[in-house]
Amino acid sequence: MEKDTYSITKRLTPEGKTYCAVCSRLRRGSLYGFAQEIGATKVALGHHRDDIIATFFLNLFHGGSLKAMPPKLLSSDKKNILIRPLAYVEEKDIIKYAEIRKFPIIPCNLCGSQENLQRAMLNDMLRAWDKQYPKRLHSIFGALQNVSPSQLADRDLFDFEKLDEEREFDMKCDTEEMKKRLDVVNLSFAAE
């Protein structure tokens, strides 16, 4: 399959904006269309762990949302499953493997051709973190797999109003016991 997404992306992208959003949608649309033509039900993309972490920070810093790229996704039209087989693999391991196997690098003249791309800056930040704090990226990726909705503030993910109904509180304790409980609470606030 060969398509000219380069010139279409350049034409559709407003002056001063990055190509990334238009280009990724065009490429994905082309892949979905080709998958349907050949009767495939899954589309595999090459995003790796570091791409997922960078996307998380792009959304956090610039989109105001806590989201990244899942390893498996149902397309919005519900016709294709998108998979990312390298989702749990570090970029540096893929680079080492590609060098060992002598895989050719196919350059893209569009990706990274613009100055001051946020993704490029984030990738630099992640590489610096990985060098200075070798376990940090592993910890961040682990956090993306260990989400606690009750510890965030999204009312669609967690019903905070229902907490009052679920609370267990012993109203039968005597006055002396209640005074002790209140003293403990007051002490903890005084300590702050």
Short mmCIF file of N, CA, C and O in Angstrom, two decimals, residues 77-128:
data_model
loop_
_atom_site.label_atom_id
_atom_site.label_comp_id
_atom_site.label_asym_id
_atom_site.label_seq_id
_atom_site.Cartn_x
_atom_site.Cartn_y
_atom_site.Cartn_z
N ASP A 77 -15.19 3.46 14.86
CA ASP A 77 -16.29 2.91 14.05
C ASP A 77 -16.57 1.45 14.38
O ASP A 77 -17.44 0.82 13.79
N LYS A 78 -15.82 0.90 15.33
CA LYS A 78 -15.97 -0.47 15.85
C LYS A 78 -15.74 -1.56 14.79
O LYS A 78 -16.18 -2.68 14.94
N LYS A 79 -14.97 -1.22 13.75
CA LYS A 79 -14.71 -2.19 12.68
C LYS A 79 -13.33 -2.83 12.80
O LYS A 79 -13.07 -3.86 12.21
N ASN A 80 -12.43 -2.18 13.51
CA ASN A 80 -11.05 -2.67 13.59
C ASN A 80 -10.55 -2.67 15.03
O ASN A 80 -10.95 -1.83 15.83
N ILE A 81 -9.68 -3.60 15.30
CA ILE A 81 -8.94 -3.62 16.56
C ILE A 81 -7.54 -3.12 16.24
O ILE A 81 -6.89 -3.60 15.31
N LEU A 82 -7.08 -2.13 16.98
CA LEU A 82 -5.74 -1.61 16.83
C LEU A 82 -4.90 -2.22 17.95
O LEU A 82 -5.31 -2.20 19.11
N ILE A 83 -3.77 -2.80 17.58
CA ILE A 83 -2.87 -3.38 18.60
C ILE A 83 -1.51 -2.72 18.51
O ILE A 83 -1.09 -2.25 17.44
N ARG A 84 -0.85 -2.67 19.64
CA ARG A 84 0.52 -2.14 19.72
C ARG A 84 1.39 -3.23 20.36
O ARG A 84 1.60 -3.23 21.58
N PRO A 85 1.88 -4.16 19.56
CA PRO A 85 2.65 -5.29 20.11
C PRO A 85 3.91 -4.89 20.87
O PRO A 85 4.39 -5.67 21.70
N LEU A 86 4.44 -3.70 20.62
CA LEU A 86 5.66 -3.26 21.29
C LEU A 86 5.38 -2.35 22.48
O LEU A 86 6.29 -1.72 23.01
N ALA A 87 4.14 -2.30 22.92
CA ALA A 87 3.72 -1.37 23.98
C ALA A 87 4.53 -1.53 25.27
O ALA A 87 4.73 -0.56 25.99
N TYR A 88 4.99 -2.72 25.56
CA TYR A 88 5.70 -2.96 26.82
C TYR A 88 7.22 -3.01 26.64
O TYR A 88 7.94 -3.38 27.56
N VAL A 89 7.69 -2.62 25.45
CA VAL A 89 9.12 -2.70 25.13
C VAL A 89 9.72 -1.29 25.12
O VAL A 89 9.16 -0.36 24.55
N GLU A 90 10.89 -1.14 25.76
CA GLU A 90 11.57 0.14 25.80
C GLU A 90 12.18 0.46 24.43
O GLU A 90 12.65 -0.44 23.73
N GLU A 91 12.18 1.73 24.07
CA GLU A 91 12.73 2.15 22.77
C GLU A 91 14.18 1.71 22.62
O GLU A 91 14.59 1.23 21.56
N LYS A 92 14.98 1.85 23.68
CA LYS A 92 16.41 1.52 23.56
C LYS A 92 16.62 0.03 23.28
O LYS A 92 17.57 -0.34 22.59
N ASP A 93 15.72 -0.83 23.75
CA ASP A 93 15.81 -2.26 23.45
C ASP A 93 15.47 -2.54 21.98
O ASP A 93 16.07 -3.40 21.35
N ILE A 94 14.51 -1.79 21.45
CA ILE A 94 14.15 -1.93 20.03
C ILE A 94 15.33 -1.47 19.16
O ILE A 94 15.66 -2.12 18.16
N ILE A 95 15.97 -0.38 19.55
CA ILE A 95 17.12 0.14 18.79
C ILE A 95 18.25 -0.90 18.78
O ILE A 95 18.83 -1.19 17.72
N LYS A 96 18.54 -1.48 19.95
CA LYS A 96 19.59 -2.50 20.03
C LYS A 96 19.26 -3.69 19.12
O LYS A 96 20.12 -4.19 18.39
N TYR A 97 18.01 -4.15 19.20
CA TYR A 97 17.59 -5.30 18.40
C TYR A 97 17.69 -4.99 16.90
O TYR A 97 18.16 -5.81 16.11
N ALA A 98 17.25 -3.79 16.50
CA ALA A 98 17.30 -3.39 15.09
C ALA A 98 18.75 -3.35 14.60
O ALA A 98 19.03 -3.74 13.46
N GLU A 99 19.67 -2.90 15.46
CA GLU A 99 21.09 -2.86 15.08
C GLU A 99 21.65 -4.27 14.93
O GLU A 99 22.37 -4.55 13.97
N ILE A 100 21.30 -5.15 15.87
CA ILE A 100 21.78 -6.53 15.80
C ILE A 100 21.28 -7.22 14.52
O ILE A 100 22.03 -7.90 13.83
N ARG A 101 20.01 -7.00 14.20
CA ARG A 101 19.39 -7.63 13.01
C ARG A 101 19.68 -6.87 11.72
O ARG A 101 19.32 -7.31 10.65
N LYS A 102 20.31 -5.69 11.85
CA LYS A 102 20.63 -4.84 10.70
C LYS A 102 19.38 -4.45 9.90
O LYS A 102 19.38 -4.46 8.67
N PHE A 103 18.32 -4.12 10.62
CA PHE A 103 17.10 -3.66 9.96
C PHE A 103 17.35 -2.28 9.36
O PHE A 103 17.98 -1.42 9.99
N PRO A 104 16.85 -2.04 8.15
CA PRO A 104 17.03 -0.71 7.56
C PRO A 104 16.13 0.32 8.25
O PRO A 104 15.04 0.00 8.70
N ILE A 105 16.62 1.54 8.34
CA ILE A 105 15.83 2.63 8.90
C ILE A 105 15.16 3.34 7.72
O ILE A 105 15.83 3.77 6.78
N ILE A 106 13.85 3.42 7.77
CA ILE A 106 13.11 4.09 6.70
C ILE A 106 12.78 5.49 7.19
O ILE A 106 11.95 5.67 8.08
N PRO A 107 13.47 6.50 6.64
CA PRO A 107 13.26 7.86 7.14
C PRO A 107 11.91 8.43 6.71
O PRO A 107 11.36 8.07 5.68
N CYS A 108 11.38 9.30 7.54
CA CYS A 108 10.17 10.04 7.22
C CYS A 108 10.56 11.51 7.21
O CYS A 108 11.06 12.03 8.20
N ASN A 109 10.34 12.17 6.10
CA ASN A 109 10.72 13.58 5.99
C ASN A 109 9.75 14.51 6.70
O ASN A 109 9.99 15.70 6.80
N LEU A 110 8.63 13.99 7.15
CA LEU A 110 7.63 14.83 7.79
C LEU A 110 7.78 14.81 9.31
O LEU A 110 7.81 15.86 9.95
N CYS A 111 7.89 13.62 9.89
CA CYS A 111 8.01 13.51 11.34
C CYS A 111 9.29 14.20 11.82
O CYS A 111 10.38 13.91 11.32
N GLY A 112 9.14 15.09 12.75
CA GLY A 112 10.29 15.75 13.34
C GLY A 112 10.91 16.84 12.47
O GLY A 112 11.95 17.39 12.83
N SER A 113 10.28 17.16 11.34
CA SER A 113 10.87 18.17 10.46
C SER A 113 10.57 19.60 10.92
O SER A 113 11.19 20.53 10.45
N GLN A 114 9.63 19.75 11.83
CA GLN A 114 9.30 21.08 12.32
C GLN A 114 10.09 21.38 13.59
O GLN A 114 10.43 20.47 14.35
N GLU A 115 10.33 22.65 13.83
CA GLU A 115 11.07 23.04 15.03
C GLU A 115 10.16 23.11 16.24
O GLU A 115 8.96 23.32 16.12
N ASN A 116 10.76 22.95 17.42
CA ASN A 116 10.08 23.11 18.71
C ASN A 116 8.87 22.20 18.88
O ASN A 116 7.87 22.60 19.47
N LEU A 117 8.94 20.98 18.38
CA LEU A 117 7.85 20.04 18.58
C LEU A 117 7.81 19.61 20.05
O LEU A 117 8.84 19.26 20.63
N GLN A 118 6.63 19.64 20.63
CA GLN A 118 6.48 19.27 22.04
C GLN A 118 6.90 17.82 22.28
O GLN A 118 7.52 17.51 23.29
N ARG A 119 6.55 16.93 21.35
CA ARG A 119 6.92 15.52 21.52
C ARG A 119 8.44 15.36 21.55
O ARG A 119 8.98 14.61 22.36
N ALA A 120 9.15 16.09 20.68
CA ALA A 120 10.62 16.00 20.67
C ALA A 120 11.19 16.50 21.99
O ALA A 120 12.11 15.90 22.55
N MET A 121 10.63 17.59 22.50
CA MET A 121 11.10 18.11 23.79
C MET A 121 10.81 17.12 24.92
O MET A 121 11.66 16.91 25.80
N LEU A 122 9.64 16.51 24.87
CA LEU A 122 9.30 15.52 25.90
C LEU A 122 10.21 14.30 25.80
O LEU A 122 10.65 13.77 26.83
N ASN A 123 10.51 13.85 24.59
CA ASN A 123 11.41 12.71 24.44
C ASN A 123 12.79 13.04 24.99
O ASN A 123 13.43 12.18 25.61
N ASP A 124 13.26 14.27 24.78
CA ASP A 124 14.54 14.69 25.37
C ASP A 124 14.46 14.63 26.90
O ASP A 124 15.39 14.17 27.56
N MET A 125 13.35 15.11 27.45
CA MET A 125 13.15 15.08 28.91
C MET A 125 13.16 13.64 29.42
O MET A 125 13.83 13.32 30.41
N LEU A 126 12.46 12.76 28.72
CA LEU A 126 12.40 11.35 29.15
C LEU A 126 13.77 10.69 29.07
O LEU A 126 14.15 9.93 29.97
N ARG A 127 14.53 10.97 28.01
CA ARG A 127 15.89 10.40 27.90
C ARG A 127 16.79 10.90 29.03
O ARG A 127 17.58 10.15 29.60
N ALA A 128 16.65 12.18 29.36
CA ALA A 128 17.45 12.74 30.46
C ALA A 128 17.06 12.08 31.78
O ALA A 128 17.93 11.74 32.59
#
